[in-house]
PDB file of C-alpha atoms and ligand atoms in Angstrom:
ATOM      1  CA  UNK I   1     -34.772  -2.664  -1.023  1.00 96.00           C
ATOM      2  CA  UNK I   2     -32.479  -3.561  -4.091  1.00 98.00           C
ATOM      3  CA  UNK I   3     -32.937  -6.858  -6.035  1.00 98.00           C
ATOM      4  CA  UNK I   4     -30.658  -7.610  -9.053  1.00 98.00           C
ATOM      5  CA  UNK I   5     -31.070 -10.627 -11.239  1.00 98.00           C
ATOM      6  CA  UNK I   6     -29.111 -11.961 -14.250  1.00 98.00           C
ATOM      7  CA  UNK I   7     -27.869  -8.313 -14.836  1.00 98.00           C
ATOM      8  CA  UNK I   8     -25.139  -7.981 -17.792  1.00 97.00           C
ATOM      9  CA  UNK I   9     -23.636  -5.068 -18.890  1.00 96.00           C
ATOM     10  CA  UNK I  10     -20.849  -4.142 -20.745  1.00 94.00           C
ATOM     11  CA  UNK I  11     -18.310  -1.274 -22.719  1.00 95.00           C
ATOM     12  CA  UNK I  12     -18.632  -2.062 -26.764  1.00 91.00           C
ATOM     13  CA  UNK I  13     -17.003  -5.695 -27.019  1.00 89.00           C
ATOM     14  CA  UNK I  14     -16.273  -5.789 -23.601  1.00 90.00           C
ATOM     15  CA  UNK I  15     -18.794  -7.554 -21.059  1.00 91.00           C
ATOM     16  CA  UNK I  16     -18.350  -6.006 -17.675  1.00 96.00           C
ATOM     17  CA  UNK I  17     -20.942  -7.781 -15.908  1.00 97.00           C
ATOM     18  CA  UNK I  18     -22.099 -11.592 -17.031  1.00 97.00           C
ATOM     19  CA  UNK I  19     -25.002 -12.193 -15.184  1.00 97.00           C
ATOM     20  CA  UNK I  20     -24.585 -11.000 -11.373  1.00 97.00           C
ATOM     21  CA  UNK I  21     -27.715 -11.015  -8.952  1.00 98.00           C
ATOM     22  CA  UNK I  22     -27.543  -9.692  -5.383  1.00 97.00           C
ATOM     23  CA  UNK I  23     -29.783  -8.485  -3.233  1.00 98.00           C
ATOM     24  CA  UNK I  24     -29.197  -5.307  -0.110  1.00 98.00           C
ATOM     25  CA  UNK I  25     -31.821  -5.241   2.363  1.00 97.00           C
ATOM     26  CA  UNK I  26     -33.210  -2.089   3.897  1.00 97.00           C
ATOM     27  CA  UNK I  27     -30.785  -0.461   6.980  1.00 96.00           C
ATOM     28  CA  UNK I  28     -27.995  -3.297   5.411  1.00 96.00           C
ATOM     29  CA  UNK I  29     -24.775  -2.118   5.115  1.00 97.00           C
ATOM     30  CA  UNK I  30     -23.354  -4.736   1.849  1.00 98.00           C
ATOM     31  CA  UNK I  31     -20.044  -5.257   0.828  1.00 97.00           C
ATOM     32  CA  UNK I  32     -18.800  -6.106  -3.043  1.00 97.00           C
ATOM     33  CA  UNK I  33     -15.279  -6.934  -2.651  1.00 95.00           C
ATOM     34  CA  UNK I  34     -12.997  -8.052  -5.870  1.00 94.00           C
ATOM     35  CA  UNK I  35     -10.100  -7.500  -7.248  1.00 90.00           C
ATOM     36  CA  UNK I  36      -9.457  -4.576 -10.303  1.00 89.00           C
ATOM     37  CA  UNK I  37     -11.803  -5.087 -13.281  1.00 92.00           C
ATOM     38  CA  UNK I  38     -13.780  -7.519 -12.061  1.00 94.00           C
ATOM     39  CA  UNK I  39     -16.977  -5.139 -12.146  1.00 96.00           C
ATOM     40  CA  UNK I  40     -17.677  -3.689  -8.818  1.00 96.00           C
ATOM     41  CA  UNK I  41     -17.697   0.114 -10.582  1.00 95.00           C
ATOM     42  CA  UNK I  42     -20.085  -1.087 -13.254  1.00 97.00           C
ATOM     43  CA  UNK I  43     -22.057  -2.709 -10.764  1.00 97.00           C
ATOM     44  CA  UNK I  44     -22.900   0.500  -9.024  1.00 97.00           C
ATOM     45  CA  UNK I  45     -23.237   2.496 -12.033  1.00 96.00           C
ATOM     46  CA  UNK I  46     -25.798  -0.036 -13.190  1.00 97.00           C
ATOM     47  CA  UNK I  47     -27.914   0.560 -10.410  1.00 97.00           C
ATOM     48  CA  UNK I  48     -27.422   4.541 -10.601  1.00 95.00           C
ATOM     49  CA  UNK I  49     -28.208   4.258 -14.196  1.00 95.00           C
ATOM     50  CA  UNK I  50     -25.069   6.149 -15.662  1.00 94.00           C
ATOM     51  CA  UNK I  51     -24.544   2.340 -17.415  1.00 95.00           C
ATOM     52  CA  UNK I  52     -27.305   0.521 -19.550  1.00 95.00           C
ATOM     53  CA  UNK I  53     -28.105  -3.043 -18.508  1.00 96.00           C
ATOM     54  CA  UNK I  54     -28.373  -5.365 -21.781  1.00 96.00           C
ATOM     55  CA  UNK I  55     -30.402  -7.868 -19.967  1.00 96.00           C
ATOM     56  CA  UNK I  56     -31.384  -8.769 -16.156  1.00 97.00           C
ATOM     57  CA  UNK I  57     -33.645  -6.419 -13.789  1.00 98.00           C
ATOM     58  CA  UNK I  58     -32.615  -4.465 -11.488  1.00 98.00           C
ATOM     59  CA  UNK I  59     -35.967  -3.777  -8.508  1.00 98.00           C
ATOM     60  CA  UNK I  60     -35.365  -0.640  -6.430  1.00 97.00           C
ATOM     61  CA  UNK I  61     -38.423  -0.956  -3.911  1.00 96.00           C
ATOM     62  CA  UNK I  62     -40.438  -3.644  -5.646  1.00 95.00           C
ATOM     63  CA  UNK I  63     -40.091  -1.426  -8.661  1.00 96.00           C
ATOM     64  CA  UNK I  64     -38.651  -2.031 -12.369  1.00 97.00           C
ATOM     65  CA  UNK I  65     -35.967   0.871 -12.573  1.00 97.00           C
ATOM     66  CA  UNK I  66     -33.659  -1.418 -14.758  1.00 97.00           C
ATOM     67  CA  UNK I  67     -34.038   1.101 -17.874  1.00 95.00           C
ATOM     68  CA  UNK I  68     -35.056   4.282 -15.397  1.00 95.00           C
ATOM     69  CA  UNK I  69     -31.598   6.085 -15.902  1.00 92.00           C
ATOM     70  CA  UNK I  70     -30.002   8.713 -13.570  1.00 93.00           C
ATOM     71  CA  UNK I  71     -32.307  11.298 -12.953  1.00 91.00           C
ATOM     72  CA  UNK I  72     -35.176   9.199 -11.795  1.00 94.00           C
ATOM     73  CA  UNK I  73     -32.792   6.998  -9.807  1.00 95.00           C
ATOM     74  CA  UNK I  74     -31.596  10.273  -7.781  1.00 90.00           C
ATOM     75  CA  UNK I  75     -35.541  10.820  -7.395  1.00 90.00           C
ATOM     76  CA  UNK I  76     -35.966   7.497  -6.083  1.00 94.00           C
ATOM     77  CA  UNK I  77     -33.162   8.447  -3.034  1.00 94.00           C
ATOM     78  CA  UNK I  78     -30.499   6.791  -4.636  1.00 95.00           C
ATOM     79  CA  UNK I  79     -26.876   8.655  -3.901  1.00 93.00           C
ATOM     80  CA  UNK I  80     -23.654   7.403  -6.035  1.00 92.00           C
ATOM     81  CA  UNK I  81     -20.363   8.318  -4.762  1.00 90.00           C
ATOM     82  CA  UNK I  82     -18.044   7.745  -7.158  1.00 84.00           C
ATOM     83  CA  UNK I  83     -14.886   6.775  -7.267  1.00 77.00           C
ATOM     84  CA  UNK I  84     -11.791   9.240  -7.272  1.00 68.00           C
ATOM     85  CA  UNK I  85     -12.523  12.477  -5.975  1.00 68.00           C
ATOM     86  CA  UNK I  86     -15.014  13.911  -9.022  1.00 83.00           C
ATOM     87  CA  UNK I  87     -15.772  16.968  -7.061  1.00 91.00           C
ATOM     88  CA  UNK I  88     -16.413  20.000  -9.284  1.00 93.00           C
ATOM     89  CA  UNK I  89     -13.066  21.552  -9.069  1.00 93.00           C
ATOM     90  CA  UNK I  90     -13.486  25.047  -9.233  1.00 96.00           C
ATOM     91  CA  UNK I  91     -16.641  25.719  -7.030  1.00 96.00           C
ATOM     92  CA  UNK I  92     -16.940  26.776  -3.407  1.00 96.00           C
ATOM     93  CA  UNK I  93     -17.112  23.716  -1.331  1.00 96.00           C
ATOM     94  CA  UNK I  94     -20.352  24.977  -0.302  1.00 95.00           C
ATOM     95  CA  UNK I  95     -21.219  25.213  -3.509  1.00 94.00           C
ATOM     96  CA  UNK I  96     -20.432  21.350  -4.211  1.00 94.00           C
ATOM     97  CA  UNK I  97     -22.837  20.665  -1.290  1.00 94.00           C
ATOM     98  CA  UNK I  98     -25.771  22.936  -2.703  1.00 91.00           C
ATOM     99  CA  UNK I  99     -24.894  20.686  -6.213  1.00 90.00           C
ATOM    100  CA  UNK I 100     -26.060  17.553  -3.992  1.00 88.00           C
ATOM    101  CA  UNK I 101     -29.214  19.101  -3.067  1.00 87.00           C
ATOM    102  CA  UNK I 102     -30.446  20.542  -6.523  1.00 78.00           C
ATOM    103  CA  UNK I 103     -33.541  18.913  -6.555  1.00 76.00           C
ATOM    104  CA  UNK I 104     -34.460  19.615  -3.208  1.00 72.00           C
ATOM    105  CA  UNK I 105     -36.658  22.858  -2.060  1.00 69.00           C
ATOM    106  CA  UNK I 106     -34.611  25.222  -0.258  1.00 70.00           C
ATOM    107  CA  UNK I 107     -36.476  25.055   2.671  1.00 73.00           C
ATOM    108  CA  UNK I 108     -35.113  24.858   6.656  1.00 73.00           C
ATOM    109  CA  UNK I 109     -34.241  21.613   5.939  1.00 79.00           C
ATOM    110  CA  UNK I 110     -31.628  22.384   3.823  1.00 83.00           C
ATOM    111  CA  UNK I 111     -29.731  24.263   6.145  1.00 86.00           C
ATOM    112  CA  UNK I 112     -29.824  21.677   8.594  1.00 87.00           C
ATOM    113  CA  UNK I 113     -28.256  19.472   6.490  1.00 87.00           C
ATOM    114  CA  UNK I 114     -25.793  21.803   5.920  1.00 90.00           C
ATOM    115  CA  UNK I 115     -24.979  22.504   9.480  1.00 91.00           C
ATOM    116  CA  UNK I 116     -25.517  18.050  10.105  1.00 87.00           C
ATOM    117  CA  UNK I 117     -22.295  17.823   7.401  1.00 90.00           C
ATOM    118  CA  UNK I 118     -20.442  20.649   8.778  1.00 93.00           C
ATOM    119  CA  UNK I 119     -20.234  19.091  12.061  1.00 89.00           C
ATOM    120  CA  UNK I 120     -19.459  16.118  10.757  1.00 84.00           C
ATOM    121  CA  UNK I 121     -16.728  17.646   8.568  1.00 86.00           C
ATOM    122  CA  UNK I 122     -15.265  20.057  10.503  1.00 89.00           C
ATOM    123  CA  UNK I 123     -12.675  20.520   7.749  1.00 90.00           C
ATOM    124  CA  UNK I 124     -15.143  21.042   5.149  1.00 93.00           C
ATOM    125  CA  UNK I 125     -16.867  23.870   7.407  1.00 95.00           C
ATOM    126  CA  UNK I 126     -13.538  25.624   7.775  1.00 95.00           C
ATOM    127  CA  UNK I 127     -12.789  25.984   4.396  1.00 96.00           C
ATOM    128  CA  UNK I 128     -16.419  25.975   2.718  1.00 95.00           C
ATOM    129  CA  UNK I 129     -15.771  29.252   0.572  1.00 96.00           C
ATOM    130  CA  UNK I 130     -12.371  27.336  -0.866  1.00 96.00           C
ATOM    131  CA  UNK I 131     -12.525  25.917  -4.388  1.00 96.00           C
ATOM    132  CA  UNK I 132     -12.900  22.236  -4.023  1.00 95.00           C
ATOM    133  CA  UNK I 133      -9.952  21.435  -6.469  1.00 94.00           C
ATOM    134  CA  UNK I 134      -7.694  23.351  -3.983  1.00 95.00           C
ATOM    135  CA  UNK I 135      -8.632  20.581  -1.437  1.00 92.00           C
ATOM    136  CA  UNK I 136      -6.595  17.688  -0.145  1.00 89.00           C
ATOM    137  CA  UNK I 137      -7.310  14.115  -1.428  1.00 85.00           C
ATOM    138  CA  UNK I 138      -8.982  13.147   1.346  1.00 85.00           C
ATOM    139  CA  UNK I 139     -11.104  16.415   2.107  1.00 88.00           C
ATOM    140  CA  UNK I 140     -12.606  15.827  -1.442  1.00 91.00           C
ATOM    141  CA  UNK I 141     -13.575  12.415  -0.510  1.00 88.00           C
ATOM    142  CA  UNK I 142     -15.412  13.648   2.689  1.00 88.00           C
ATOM    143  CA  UNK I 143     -17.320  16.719   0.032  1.00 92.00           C
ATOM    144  CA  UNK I 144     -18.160  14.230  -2.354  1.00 92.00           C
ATOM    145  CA  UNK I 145     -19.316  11.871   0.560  1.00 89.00           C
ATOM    146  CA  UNK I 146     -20.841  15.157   1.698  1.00 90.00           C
ATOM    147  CA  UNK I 147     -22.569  15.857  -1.485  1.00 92.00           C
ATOM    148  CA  UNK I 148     -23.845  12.707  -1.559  1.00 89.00           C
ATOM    149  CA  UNK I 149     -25.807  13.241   1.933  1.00 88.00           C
ATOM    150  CA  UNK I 150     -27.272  16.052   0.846  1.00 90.00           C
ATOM    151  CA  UNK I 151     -29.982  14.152  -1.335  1.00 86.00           C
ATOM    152  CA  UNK I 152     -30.989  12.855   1.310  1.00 87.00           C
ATOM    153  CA  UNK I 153     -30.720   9.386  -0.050  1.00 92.00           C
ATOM    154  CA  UNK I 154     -32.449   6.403   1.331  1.00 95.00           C
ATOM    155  CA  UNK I 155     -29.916   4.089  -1.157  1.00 97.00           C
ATOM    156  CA  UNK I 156     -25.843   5.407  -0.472  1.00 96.00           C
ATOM    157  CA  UNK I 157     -23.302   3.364  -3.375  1.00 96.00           C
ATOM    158  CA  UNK I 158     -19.977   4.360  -2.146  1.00 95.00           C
ATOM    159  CA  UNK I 159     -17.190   3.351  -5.142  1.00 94.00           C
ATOM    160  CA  UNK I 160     -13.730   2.828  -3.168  1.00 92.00           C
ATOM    161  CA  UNK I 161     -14.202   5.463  -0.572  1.00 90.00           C
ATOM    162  CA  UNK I 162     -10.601   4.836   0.966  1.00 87.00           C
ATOM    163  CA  UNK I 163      -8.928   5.232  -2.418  1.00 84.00           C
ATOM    164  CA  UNK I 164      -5.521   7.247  -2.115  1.00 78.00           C
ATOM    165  CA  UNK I 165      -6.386   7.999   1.677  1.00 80.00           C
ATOM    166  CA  UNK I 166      -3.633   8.065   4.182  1.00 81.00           C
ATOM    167  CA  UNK I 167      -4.582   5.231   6.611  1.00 84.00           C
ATOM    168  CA  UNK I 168      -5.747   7.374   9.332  1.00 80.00           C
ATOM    169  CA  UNK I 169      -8.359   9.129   7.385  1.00 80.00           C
ATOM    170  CA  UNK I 170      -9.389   5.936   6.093  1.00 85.00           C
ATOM    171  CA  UNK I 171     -10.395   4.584   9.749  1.00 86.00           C
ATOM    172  CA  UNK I 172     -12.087   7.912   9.686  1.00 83.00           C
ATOM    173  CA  UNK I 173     -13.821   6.848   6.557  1.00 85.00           C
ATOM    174  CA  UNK I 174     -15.223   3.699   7.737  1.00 90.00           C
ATOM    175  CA  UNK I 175     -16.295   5.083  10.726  1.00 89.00           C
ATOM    176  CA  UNK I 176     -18.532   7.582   8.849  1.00 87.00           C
ATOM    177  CA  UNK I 177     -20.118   5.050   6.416  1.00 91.00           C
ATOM    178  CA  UNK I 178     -20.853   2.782   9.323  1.00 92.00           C
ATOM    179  CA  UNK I 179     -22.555   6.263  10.620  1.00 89.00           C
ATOM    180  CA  UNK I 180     -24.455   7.037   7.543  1.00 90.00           C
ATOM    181  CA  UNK I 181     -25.980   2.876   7.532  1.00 92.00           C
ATOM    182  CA  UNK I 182     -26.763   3.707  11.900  1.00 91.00           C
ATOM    183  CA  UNK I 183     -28.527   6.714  10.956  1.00 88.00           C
ATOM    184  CA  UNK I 184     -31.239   4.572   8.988  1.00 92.00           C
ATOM    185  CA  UNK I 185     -29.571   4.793   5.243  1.00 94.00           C
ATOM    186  CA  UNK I 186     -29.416   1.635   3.468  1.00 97.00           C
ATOM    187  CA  UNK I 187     -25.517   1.061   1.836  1.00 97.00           C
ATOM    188  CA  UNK I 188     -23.737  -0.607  -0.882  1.00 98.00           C
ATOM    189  CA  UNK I 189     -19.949  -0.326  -0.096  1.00 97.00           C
ATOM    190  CA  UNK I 190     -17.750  -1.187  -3.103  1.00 96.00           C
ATOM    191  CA  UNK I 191     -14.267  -1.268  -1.890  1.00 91.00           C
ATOM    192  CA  UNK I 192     -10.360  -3.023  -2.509  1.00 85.00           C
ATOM    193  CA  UNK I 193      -9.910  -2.715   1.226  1.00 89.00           C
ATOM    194  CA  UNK I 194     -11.745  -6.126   1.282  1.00 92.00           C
ATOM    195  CA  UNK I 195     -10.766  -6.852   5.251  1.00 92.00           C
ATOM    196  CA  UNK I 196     -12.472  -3.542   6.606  1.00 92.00           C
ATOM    197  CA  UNK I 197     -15.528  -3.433   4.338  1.00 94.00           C
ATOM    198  CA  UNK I 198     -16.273  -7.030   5.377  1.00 96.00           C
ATOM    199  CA  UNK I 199     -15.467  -6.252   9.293  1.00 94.00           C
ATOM    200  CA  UNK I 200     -17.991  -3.162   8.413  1.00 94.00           C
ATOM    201  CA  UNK I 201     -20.924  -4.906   6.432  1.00 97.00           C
ATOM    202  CA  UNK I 202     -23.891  -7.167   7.550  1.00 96.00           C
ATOM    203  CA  UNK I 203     -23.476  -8.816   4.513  1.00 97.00           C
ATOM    204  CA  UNK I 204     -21.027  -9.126   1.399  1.00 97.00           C
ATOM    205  CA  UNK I 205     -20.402 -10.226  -2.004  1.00 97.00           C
ATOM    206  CA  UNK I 206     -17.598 -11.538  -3.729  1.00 96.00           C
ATOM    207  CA  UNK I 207     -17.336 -10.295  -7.807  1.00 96.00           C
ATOM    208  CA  UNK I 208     -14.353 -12.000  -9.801  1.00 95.00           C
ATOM    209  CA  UNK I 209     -15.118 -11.463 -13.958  1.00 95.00           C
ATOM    210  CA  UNK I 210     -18.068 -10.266 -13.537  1.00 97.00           C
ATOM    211  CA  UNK I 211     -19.393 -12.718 -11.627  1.00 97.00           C
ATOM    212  CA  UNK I 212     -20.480 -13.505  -7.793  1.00 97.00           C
ATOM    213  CA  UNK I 213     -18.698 -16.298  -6.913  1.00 96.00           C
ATOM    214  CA  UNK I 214     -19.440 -15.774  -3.128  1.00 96.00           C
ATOM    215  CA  UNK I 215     -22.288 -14.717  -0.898  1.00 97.00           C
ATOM    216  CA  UNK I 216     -22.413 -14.196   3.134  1.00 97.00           C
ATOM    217  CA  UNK I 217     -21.556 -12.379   6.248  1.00 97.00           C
ATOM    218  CA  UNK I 218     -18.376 -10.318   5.950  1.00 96.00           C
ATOM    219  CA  UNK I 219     -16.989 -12.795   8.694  1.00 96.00           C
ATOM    220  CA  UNK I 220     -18.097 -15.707   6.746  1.00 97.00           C
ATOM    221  CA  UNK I 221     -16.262 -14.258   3.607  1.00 96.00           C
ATOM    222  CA  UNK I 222     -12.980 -13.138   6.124  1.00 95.00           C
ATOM    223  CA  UNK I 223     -12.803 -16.635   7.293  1.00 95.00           C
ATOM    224  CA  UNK I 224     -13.070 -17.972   3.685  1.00 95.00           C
ATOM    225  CA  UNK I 225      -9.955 -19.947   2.374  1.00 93.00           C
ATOM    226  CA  UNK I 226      -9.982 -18.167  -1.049  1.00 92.00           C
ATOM    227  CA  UNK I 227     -10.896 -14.928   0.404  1.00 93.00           C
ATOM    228  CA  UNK I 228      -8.041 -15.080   2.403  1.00 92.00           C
ATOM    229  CA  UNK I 229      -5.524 -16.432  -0.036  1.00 90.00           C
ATOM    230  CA  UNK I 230      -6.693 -13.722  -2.851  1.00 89.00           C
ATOM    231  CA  UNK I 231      -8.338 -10.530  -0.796  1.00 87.00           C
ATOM    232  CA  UNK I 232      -6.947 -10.644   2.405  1.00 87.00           C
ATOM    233  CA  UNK I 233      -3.155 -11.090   2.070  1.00 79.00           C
ATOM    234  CA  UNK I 234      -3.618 -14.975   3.445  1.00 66.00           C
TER     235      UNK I 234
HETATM  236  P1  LIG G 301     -11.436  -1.198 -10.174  1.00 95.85           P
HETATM  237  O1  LIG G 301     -11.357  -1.677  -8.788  1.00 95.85           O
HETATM  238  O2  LIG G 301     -10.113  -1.326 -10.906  1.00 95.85           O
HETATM  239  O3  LIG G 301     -12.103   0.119 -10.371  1.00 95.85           O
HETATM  240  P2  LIG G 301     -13.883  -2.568 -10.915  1.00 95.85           P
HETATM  241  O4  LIG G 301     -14.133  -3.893 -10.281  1.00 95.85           O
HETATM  242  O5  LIG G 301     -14.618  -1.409 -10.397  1.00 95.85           O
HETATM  243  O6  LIG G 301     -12.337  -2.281 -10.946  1.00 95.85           O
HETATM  244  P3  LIG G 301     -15.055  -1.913 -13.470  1.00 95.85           P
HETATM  245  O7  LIG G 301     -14.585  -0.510 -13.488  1.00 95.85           O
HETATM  246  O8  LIG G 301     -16.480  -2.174 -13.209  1.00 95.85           O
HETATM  247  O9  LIG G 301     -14.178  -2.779 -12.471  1.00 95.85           O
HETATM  248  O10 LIG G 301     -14.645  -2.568 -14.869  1.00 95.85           O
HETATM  249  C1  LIG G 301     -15.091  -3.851 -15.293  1.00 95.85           C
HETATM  250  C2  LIG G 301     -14.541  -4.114 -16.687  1.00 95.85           C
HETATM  251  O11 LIG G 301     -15.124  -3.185 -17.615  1.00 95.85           O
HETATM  252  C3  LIG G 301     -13.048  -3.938 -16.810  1.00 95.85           C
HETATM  253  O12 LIG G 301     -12.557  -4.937 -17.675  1.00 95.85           O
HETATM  254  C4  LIG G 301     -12.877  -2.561 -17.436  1.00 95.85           C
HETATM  255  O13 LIG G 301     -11.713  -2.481 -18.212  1.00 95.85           O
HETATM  256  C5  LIG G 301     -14.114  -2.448 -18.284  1.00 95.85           C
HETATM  257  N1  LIG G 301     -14.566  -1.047 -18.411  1.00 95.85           N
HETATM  258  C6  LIG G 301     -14.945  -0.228 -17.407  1.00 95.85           C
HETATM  259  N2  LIG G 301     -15.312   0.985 -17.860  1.00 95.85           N
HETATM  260  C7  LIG G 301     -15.169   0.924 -19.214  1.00 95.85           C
HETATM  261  C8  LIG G 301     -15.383   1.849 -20.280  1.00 95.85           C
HETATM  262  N3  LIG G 301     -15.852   3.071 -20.039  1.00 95.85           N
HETATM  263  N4  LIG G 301     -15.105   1.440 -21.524  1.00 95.85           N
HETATM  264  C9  LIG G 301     -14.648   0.175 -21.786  1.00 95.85           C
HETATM  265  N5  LIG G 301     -14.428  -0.738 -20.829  1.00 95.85           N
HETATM  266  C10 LIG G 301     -14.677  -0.383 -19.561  1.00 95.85           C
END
C-alpha cells in the first residue's frame, strides 16, 4: 500500500531524514521504533505531506503522491494522528469529531460513525458537548484518535499514541490500534514504547539518524541484541 524509497527530508540546515525506504503492506500493522530525533515524526509527516521530501518517492497505492501535499493525501484515506494531544481546544468534542469528517457528505453514514466511536469511547460520549481543552490527557488522545476514524481512512499514522498516558490507558491504547488494523485499516505505529509496538506489529522498523538500520518482525527486532541493549531496557 505504501512504498518509500531514498526519501530525505529535512528543517533548513538540518537533515531529518537521509535516505529511509520502507514499505507497509495492506491490513499490516508496522512499527518505527527509535530513539528521540532520530526521525520517526518526520517520517509520518512526510507521508501526510505536512513536510516536503527533497528527494526519494513516496507510492501510496502504486501512485506518485511524493509532492501531493495534505489535502490530497486526506483524499487518498490517509489519517495522521499526531503527536501530543493537538485537539482543537475550545470546541465541543463532538465538534472535534465532525472536524475529522469535513470532507465527507453528511449522510447516515456519518452518524454511524459517530455512534461506532462513541461506543468505543464511552468517555468521549459522556462528555461530547465539553470543550476538548477541558479534557484529560488521555481523553484527548482517544478524540484525536477519534477524529482520526472519522475519515474513514484506509492509511492510520499514529505519532506516539501512549505519550504522557498513565499505563493503564496505555494498554487501553494498544488494544484499540490493534482494533482499528482487525477492522481492515492498514497502520503505521510510530512509538518510544518500542517493546509493545513491536509485540503489536506484523512488522517493524528500526530509525536511528535518520536512517533504517533494521528491518523485521517485531519479535525478530525484540529478540535483537542492539534492540535490546538500546530500546528495550536490555
Ligand atoms: P521524538 O520521538 O523526540 O518526537 P522523532 O524521531 O519523531 O523524535 P523528529 O521529530 O522526526 O524525530 O525529528 C528529527 C530531527 O529533525 C530532529 O533532529 C529534530 O530536532 C529535527 N526537527 C524536527 N522538526 C523540526 C523543525 N520544525 N525545525 C527544525 N528541526 C526540526
Amino acid at each position: 500500500m505504501l512504498e518509500i524509497s531514498d526519501l530525505v527530508c529535512g528543517y533548513g540546515q538540518v537533515a531529518a531524514l537521509r535516505g529511509i525506504s520502507l514499505t507497509v503492506a495492506r491490513g499490516q500493522l508496522v512499527a518505527l521504533v527509535g530513539a528521540n530525533g532520530a526521525g520517526k515524526s518526520t517520517t509520518l509527516r512526510a507521508i501526510s505531506g505536512l513536510v516536503p521530501a527533497r528527494s526519494g518517492t513516496i507510492l501510496f497505492d502504486g501512485q506518485d503522491v511524493t509532492r501531493a501535499g495534505p489535502q490530497k493525501m486526506l483524499r487518498l484515506g490517509v489519517a495522521h494522528c499526531p503527536e501530543g494531544r493537538r485537539v482543537f481546544p475550545h470546541m465541543s468534542v463532538a465538534d472535534n469529531l465532525a472536524m475529522g469528517a469535513y470532507l465527507r457528505a453528511a449522510d447516515s453514514s456519518l452518524r454511524e460513525d459517530y455512534a461506532r466511536i462513541y461506543a468505543s469511547f464511552p468517555r468521549l460520549a459522556e462528555r461530547r458537548h465539553q470543550m476538548a481543552g477541558t479534557l484529560s490527557g488521555g481523553e484527548q488522545q482517544m478524540l484525536a484518535i477519534g477524529r482520526a476514524l472519522m475519515s474513514r481512512p484506509r492509511l492510520v499514522l499514529f505519532d506516539e499514541p501512549s505519550l504522557g498516558l498513565a499505563p493503564n490507558i496505555v494498554e487501553q491504547m494498544f488494544t484499540i490500534i490493534g482494533g482499528i488494523r482487525d477492522a481492515g485499516a492498514t497502520v503505521l505505529l510510530v512509538e518510544q514504547n518500542a517493546f509493545a509496538a513491536l509485540d503489536l506489529c506484523d512488522h517493524a522498523y528500526l530509525i536511528e539518524a535518520g536512517r533504517i538500520v533494521k528491518a523485521g518482525s517485531g519479535a525478530a527486532l525484540i529478540g535483537d541484541p542492539h534492540v535490546r541493549a538500546a530500546y528495550l531496557g536490555g
